[in-house]
PDB file of C-alpha atoms in Angstrom:
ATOM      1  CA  UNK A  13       0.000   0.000   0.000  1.00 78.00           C
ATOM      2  CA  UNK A  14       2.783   2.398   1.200  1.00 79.00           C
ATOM      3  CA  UNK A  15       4.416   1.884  -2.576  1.00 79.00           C
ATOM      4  CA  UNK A  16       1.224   2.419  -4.517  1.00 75.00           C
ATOM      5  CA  UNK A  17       0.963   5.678  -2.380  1.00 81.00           C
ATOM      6  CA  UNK A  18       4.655   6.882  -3.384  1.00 78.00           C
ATOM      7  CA  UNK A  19       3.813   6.248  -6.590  1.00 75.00           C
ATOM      8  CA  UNK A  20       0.305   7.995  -7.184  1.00 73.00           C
ATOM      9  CA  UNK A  21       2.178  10.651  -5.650  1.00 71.00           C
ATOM     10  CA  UNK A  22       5.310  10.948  -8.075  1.00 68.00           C
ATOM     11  CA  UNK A  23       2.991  10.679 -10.658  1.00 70.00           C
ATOM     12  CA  UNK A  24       0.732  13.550  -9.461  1.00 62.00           C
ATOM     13  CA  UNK A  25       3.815  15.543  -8.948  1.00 58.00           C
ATOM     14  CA  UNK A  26       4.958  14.769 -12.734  1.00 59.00           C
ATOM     15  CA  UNK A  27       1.738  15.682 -13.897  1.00 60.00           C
ATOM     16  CA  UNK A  28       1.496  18.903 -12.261  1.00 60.00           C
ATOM     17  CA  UNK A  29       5.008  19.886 -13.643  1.00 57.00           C
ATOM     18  CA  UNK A  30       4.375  21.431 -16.687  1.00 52.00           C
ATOM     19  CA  UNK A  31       0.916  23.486 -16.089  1.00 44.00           C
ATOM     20  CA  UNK A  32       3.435  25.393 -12.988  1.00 41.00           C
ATOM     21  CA  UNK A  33       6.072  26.013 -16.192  1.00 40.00           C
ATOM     22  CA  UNK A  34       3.935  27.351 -18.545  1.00 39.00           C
ATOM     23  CA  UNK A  35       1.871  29.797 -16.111  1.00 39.00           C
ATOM     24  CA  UNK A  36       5.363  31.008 -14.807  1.00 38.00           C
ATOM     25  CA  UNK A  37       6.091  31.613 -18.732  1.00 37.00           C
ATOM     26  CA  UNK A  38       3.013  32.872 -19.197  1.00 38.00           C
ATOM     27  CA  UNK A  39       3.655  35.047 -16.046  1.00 41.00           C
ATOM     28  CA  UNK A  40       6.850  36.367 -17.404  1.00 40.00           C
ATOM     29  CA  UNK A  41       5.492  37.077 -21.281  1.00 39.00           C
ATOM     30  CA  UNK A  42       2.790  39.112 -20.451  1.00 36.00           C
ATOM     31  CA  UNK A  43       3.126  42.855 -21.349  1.00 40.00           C
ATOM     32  CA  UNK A  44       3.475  46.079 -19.320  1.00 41.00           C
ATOM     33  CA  UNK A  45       0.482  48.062 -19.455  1.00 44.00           C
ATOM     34  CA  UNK A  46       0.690  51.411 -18.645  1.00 41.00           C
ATOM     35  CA  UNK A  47      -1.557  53.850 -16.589  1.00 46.00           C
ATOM     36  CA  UNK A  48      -2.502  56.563 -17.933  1.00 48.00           C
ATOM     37  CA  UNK A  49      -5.830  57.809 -16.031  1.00 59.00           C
ATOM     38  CA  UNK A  50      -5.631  58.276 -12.173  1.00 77.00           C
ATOM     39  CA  UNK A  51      -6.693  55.512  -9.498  1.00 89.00           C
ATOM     40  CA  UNK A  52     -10.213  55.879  -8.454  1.00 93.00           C
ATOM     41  CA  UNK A  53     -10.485  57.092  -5.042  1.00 93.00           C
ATOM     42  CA  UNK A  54     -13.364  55.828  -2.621  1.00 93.00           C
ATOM     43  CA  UNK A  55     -13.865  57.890   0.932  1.00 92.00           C
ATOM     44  CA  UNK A  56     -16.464  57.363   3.473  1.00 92.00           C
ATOM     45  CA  UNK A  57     -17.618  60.448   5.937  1.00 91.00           C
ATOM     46  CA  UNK A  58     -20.312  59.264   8.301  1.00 88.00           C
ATOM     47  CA  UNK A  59     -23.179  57.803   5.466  1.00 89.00           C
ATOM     48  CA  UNK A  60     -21.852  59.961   2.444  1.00 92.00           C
ATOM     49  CA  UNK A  61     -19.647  58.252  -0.362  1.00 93.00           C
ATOM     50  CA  UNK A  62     -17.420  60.288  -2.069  1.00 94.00           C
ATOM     51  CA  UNK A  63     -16.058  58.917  -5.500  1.00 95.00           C
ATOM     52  CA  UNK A  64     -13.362  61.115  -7.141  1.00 94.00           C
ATOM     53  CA  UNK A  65     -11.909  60.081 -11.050  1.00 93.00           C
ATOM     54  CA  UNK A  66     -14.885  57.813 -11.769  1.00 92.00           C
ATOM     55  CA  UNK A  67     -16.716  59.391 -13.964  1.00 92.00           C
ATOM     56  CA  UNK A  68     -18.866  57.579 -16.177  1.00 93.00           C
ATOM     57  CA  UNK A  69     -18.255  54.350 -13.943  1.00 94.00           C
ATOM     58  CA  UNK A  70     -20.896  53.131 -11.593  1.00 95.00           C
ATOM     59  CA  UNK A  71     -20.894  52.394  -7.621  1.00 96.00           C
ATOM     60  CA  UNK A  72     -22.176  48.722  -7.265  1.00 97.00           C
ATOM     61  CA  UNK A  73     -22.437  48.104  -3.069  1.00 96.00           C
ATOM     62  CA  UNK A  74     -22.938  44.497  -1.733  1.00 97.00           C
ATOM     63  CA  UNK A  75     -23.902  43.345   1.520  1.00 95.00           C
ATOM     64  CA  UNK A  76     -21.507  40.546   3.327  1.00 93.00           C
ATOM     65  CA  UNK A  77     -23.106  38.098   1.929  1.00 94.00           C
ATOM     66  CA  UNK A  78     -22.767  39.109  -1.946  1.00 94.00           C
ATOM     67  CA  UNK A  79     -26.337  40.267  -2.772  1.00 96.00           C
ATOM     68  CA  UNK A  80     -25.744  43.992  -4.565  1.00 96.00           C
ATOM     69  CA  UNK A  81     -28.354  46.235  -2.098  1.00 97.00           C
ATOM     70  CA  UNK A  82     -27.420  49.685  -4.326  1.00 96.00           C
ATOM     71  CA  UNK A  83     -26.019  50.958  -7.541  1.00 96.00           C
ATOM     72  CA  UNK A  84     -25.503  54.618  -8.821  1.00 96.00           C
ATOM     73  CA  UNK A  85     -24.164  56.127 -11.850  1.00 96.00           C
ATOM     74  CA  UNK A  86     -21.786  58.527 -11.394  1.00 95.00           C
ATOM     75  CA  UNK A  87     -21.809  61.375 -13.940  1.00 94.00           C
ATOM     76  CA  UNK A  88     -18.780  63.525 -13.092  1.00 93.00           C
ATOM     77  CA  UNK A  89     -15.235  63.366 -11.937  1.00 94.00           C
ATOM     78  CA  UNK A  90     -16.198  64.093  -7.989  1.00 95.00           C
ATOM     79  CA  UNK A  91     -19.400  62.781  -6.675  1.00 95.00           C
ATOM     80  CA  UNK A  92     -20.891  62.191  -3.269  1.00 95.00           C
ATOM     81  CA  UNK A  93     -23.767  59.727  -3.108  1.00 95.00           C
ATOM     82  CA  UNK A  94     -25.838  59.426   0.608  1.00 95.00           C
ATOM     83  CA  UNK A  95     -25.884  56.281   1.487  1.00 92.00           C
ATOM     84  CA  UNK A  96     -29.738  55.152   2.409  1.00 92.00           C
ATOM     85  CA  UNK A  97     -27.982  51.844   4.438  1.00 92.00           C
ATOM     86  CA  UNK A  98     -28.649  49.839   7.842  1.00 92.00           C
ATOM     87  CA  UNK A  99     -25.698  49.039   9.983  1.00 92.00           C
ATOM     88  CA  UNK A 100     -23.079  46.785   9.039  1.00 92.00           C
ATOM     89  CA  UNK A 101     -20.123  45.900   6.418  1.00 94.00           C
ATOM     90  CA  UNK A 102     -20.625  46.853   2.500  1.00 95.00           C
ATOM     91  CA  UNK A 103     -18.528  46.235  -0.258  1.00 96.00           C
ATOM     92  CA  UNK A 104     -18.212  48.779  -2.466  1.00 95.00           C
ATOM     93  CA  UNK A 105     -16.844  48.233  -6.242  1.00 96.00           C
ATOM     94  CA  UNK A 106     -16.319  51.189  -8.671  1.00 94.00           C
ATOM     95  CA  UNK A 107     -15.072  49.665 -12.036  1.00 91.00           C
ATOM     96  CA  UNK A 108     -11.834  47.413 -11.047  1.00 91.00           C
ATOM     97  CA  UNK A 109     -11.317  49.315  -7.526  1.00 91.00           C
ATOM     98  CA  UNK A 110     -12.920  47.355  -4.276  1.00 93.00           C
ATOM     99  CA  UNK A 111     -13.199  48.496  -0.752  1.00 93.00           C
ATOM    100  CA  UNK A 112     -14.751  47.032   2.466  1.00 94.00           C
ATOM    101  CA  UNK A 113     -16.689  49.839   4.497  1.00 92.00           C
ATOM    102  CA  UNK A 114     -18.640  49.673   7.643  1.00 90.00           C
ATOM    103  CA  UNK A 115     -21.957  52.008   8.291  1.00 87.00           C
ATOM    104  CA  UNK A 116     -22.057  52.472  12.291  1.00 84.00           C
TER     105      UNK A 116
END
């Protein structure tokens, strides 16, 4: 038993070989993207949201448990959207740009 368990073992390990080469090559060949806009930027004051550089994006918030409970379309380059929320942690997501807030 203890052979046929070194063995399913080696031969896992041989398996898995390559697919860890090719994402590290992968890894490696990818190109540089450069930034050109500014990083959103997400700031809570009490139960008002303030967005800045996201225009045109939209604010998606989700409760702990995943289910989206809001969403607002922001129009220009610094918004602030009250939040109409019960207690508790949010996640807000604005384009690629995620934070974890808590309403007190």
């Amino acid at each position: 038993m203890r052979k046929y368990t070194r063995l399913l073992l080696l031969a896992l390990f041989l398996v898995m070989m390559p697919a860890v080469n090719a994402a590290a090559t992968v890894v490696y060949e990818s190109p540089q993207e450069v930034n050109d806009f500014e990083e959103v930027r997400i700031t809570l004051n009490g139960a008002n949201l303030r967005v800045q550089n996201g225009s045109g994006m939209s604010v998606e918030i989700y409760n702990i448990t995943g289910v989206k409970v809001a969403d607002y379309r922001i129009d220009s380059n610094d918004k602030t959207i009250r939040l109409e929320l019960n207690r508790g942690c949010y996640i807000i997501k604005v384009g690629k740009t995620v934070r974890k807030i808590s309403i007190l």
